[in-house]
Coordinates of C-alpha atoms in Angstrom, one line a residue:
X21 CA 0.0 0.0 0.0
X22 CA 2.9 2.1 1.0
X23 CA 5.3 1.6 -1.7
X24 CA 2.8 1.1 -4.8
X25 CA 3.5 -3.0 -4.9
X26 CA 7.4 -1.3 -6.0
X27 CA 10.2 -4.0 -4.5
X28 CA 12.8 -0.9 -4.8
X29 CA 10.8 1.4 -3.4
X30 CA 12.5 3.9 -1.2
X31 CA 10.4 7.6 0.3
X32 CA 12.4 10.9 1.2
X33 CA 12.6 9.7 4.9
X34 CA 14.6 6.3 3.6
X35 CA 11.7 4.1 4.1
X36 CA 12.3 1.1 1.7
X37 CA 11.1 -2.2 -0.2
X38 CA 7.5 -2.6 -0.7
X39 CA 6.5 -3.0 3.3
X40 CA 8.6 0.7 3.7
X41 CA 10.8 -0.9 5.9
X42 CA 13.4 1.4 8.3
X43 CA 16.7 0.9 9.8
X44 CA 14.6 0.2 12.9
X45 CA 12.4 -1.9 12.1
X46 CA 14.6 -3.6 9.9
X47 CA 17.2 -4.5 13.1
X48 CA 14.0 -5.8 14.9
X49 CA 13.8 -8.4 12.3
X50 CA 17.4 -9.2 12.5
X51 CA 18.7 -8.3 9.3
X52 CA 20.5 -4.4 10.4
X53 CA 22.5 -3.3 12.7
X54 CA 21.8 0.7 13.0
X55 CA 24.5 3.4 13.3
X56 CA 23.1 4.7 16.1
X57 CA 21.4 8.1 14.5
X58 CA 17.3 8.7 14.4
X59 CA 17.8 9.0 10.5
X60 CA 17.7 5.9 8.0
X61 CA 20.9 7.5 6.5
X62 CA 21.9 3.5 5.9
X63 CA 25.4 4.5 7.8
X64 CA 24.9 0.9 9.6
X65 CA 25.6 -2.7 8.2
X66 CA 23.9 -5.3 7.4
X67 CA 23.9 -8.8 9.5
X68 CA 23.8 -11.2 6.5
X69 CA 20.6 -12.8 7.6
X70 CA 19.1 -14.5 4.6
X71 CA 22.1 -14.1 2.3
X72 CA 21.4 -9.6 2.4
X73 CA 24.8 -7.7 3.0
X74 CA 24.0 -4.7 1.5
X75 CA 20.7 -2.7 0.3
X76 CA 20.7 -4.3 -3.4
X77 CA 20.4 -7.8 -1.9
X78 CA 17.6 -6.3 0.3
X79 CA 15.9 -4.7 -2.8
X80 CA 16.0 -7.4 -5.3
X81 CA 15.0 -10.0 -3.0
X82 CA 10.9 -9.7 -2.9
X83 CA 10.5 -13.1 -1.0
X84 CA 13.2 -11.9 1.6
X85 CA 11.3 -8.8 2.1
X86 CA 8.0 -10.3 3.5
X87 CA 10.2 -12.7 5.5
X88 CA 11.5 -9.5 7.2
X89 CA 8.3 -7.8 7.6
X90 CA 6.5 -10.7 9.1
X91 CA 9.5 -11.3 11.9
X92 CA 9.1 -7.1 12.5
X93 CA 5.8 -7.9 12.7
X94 CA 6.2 -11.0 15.7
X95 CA 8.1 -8.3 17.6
X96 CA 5.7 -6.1 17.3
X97 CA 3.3 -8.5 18.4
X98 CA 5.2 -9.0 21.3
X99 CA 5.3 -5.2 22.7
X100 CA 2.1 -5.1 21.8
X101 CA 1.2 -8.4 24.0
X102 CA 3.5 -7.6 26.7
X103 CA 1.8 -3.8 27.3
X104 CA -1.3 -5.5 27.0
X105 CA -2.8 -3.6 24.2
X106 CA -4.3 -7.0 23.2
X107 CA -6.9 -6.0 25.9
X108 CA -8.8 -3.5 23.3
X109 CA -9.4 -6.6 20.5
X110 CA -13.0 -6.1 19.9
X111 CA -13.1 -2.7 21.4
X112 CA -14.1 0.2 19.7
X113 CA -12.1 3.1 20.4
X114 CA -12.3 6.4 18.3
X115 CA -15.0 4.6 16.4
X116 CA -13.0 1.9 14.9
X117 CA -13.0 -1.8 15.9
X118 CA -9.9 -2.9 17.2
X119 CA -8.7 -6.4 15.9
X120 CA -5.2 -7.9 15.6
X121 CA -4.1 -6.9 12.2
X122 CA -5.2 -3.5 12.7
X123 CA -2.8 -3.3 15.9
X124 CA -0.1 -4.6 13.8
X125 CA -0.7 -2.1 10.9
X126 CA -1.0 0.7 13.6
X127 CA 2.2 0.1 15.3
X128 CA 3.5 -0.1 12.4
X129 CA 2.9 3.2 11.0
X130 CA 3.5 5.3 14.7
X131 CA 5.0 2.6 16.4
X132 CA 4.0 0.6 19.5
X133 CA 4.3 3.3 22.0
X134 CA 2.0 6.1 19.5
X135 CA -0.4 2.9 19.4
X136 CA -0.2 2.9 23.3
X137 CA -0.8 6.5 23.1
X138 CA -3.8 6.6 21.2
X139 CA -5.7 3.6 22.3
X140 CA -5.1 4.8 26.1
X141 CA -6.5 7.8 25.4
X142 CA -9.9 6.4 25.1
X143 CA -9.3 7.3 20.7
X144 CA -9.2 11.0 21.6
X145 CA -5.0 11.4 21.0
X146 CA -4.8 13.3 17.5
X147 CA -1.3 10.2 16.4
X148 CA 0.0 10.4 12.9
X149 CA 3.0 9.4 11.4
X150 CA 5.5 11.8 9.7
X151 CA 3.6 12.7 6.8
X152 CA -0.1 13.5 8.6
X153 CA -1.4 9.9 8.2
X154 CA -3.9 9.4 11.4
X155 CA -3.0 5.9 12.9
X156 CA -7.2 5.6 12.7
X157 CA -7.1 4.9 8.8
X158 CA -4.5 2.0 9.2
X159 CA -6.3 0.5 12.0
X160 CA -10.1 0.7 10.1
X161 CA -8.5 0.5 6.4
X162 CA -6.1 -3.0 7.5
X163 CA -7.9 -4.2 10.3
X164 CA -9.7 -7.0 10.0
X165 CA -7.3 -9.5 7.9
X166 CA -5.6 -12.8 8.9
X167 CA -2.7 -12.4 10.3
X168 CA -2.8 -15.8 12.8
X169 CA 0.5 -16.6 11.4
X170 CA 2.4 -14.0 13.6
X171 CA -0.7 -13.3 16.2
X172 CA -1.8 -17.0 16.8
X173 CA -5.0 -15.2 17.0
X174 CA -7.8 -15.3 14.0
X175 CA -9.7 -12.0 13.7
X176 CA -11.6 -12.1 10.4
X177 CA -12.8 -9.0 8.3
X178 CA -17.1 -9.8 9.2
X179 CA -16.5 -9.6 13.2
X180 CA -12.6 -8.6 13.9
X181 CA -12.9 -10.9 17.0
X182 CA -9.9 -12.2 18.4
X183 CA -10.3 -15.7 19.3
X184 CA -7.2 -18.5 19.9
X185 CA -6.3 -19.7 16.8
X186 CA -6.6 -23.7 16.7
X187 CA -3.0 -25.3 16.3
X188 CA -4.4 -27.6 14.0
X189 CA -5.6 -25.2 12.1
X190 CA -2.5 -22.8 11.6
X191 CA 0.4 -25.2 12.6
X192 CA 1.5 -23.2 15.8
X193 CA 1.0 -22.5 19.1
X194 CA -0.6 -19.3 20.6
X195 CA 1.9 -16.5 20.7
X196 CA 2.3 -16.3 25.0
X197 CA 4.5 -12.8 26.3
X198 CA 7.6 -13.7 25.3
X199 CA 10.5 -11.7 26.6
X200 CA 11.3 -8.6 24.9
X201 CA 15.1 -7.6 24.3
X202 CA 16.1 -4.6 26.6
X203 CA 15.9 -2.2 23.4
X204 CA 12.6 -3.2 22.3
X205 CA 11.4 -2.8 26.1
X206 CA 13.1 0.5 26.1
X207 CA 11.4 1.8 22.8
X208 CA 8.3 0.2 23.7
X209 CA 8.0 2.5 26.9
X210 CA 10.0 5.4 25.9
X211 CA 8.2 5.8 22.3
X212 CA 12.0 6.1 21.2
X213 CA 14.5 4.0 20.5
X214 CA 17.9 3.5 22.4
X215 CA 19.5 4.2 19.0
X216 CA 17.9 8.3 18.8
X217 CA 18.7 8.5 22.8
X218 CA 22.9 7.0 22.0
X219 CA 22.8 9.8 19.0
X220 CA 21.4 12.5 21.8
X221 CA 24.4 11.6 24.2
X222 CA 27.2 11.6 21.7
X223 CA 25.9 14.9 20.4
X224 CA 26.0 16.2 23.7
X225 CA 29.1 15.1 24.7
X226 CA 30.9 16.5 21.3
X227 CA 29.6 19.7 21.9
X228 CA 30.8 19.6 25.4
X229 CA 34.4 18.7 24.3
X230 CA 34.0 21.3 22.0
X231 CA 33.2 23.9 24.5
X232 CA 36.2 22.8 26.9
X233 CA 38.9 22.5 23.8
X234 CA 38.3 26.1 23.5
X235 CA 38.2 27.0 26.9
X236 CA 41.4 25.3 26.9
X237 CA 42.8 27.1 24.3
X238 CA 41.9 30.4 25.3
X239 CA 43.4 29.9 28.9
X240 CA 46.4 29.4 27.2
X241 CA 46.1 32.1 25.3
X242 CA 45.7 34.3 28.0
X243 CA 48.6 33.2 29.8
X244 CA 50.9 33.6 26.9
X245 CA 49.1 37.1 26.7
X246 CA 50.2 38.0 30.2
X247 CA 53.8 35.9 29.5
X248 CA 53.0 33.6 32.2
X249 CA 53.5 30.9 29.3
X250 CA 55.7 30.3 26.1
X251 CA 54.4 30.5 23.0
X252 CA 55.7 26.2 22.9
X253 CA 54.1 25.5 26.0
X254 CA 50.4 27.2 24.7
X255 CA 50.9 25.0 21.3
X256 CA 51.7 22.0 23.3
X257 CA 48.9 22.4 25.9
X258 CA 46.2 23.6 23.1
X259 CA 47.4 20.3 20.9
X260 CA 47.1 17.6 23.9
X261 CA 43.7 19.1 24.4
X262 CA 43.0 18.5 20.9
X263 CA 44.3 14.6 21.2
X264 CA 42.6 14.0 24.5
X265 CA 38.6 15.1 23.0
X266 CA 39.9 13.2 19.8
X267 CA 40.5 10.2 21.8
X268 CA 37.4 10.4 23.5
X269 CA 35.3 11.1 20.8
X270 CA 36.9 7.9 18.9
X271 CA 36.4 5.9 22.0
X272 CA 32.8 7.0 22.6
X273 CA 31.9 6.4 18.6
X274 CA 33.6 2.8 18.5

């Protein structure tokens, strides 16, 4: 729906493949390891799951996409189970009727923690995604499709009840709370990810070595000014300052 059916899709916000996959969303599933920034810049690398080492392999691979999507979508499943959004399936809530694949769709679009938002609020939370979509068209438009294969729940488009799939029926078990990774219980919580808050404390803590590199430098300065220092001592001061914030930087980035 996102990408037009296109298997090379790719949006101004880096969004790619045909389910508009992220660098995010695309570590959940186990196939990226982000560089630690908010943006999909694609500055990461990729883990080789499935044979994809780069973006191409990613692109060209249709088959390899909805494998991705769909394990995305169990993790997904699992924040959602483990905040116990699950509660509102066959709910009404901002006049649309909650079932499983519309929570997926939903959490896909704003994440788990803007689904969280709005369904807490009773439907009333105004949540849309970058560019103005209101999480209530994904969840009435998409809800209301099988998705027992990730869910272990059937919620078909007449009733949108959410009923334990039978294992006969689908081959598995019915998903229990699983165990969420200490990143996904972070973002799930936080609405953010641990990769935006890393990029946060490294910016900060440039800037701050910034700030004392020059406050070194003008100290020096000053005391060359009032010949309390050579003019070799102020380089050599000013230059291990530059080293030591180098050094930290390099260590902090690694």
């Amino acid at each position: 729906m996102e990408s037009g059916n296109n298997t090379g899709a790719r949006n101004d916000d880096g969004y790619v493949g045909l389910y508009q996959m992220g660098e995010q969303a695309l570590a959940e599933a186990g196939y990226y390891r982000p560089d630690g920034t908010a943006k999909n810049d694609w500055r990461g690398s990729w883990t080789g799951k499935d044979g994809v080492r780069n973006m191409a392999d990613f692109l060209s691979r249709p088959s390899v996409q909805a494998q991705a999507v769909t394990a995305y979508s169990a993790a997904q499943w699992s924040q959602i189970k483990n905040l116990n959004l699950d509660g509102y399936l066959g709910r009404t809530v901002g006049g649309v009727l909650i079932t499983p694949s519309g929570l997926l769709a939903g959490a896909h679009l704003v994440g788990v923690g803007g689904l969280r938002r709005f369904l807490s609020s009773g439907g009333t939370a105004s949540v849309r995604d970058g560019n103005g979509t209101s999480i209530t068209t994904y969840l009435s438009v998409l809800g209301g499709f099988d998705v027992s294969a990730v869910t272990g729940m059937s919620g078909g488009p007449s009733t949108g009840s959410a009923t334990p799939a039978p294992e006969t029926m689908i081959g598995i078990t019915p998903s229990t709370h699983a165990p969420l990774a200490p990143s996904t219980a972070f973002a799930s919580g936080a609405g953010i990810g641990l990769g935006a808050v890393r990029a946060l404390v490294l910016q900060t803590l440039a800037v701050g070595l910034l700030l004392w590199t020059a406050w070194v430098s003008l100290m020096q300065y000053i005391g060359w000014r009032r010949e309390r220092l050579s003019l070799m001592q102020v380089q050599t001061h000013i230059v291990k300052a530059t080293v030591l914030m180098m050094l930290v930087l390099f260590v902090a980035l690694a």
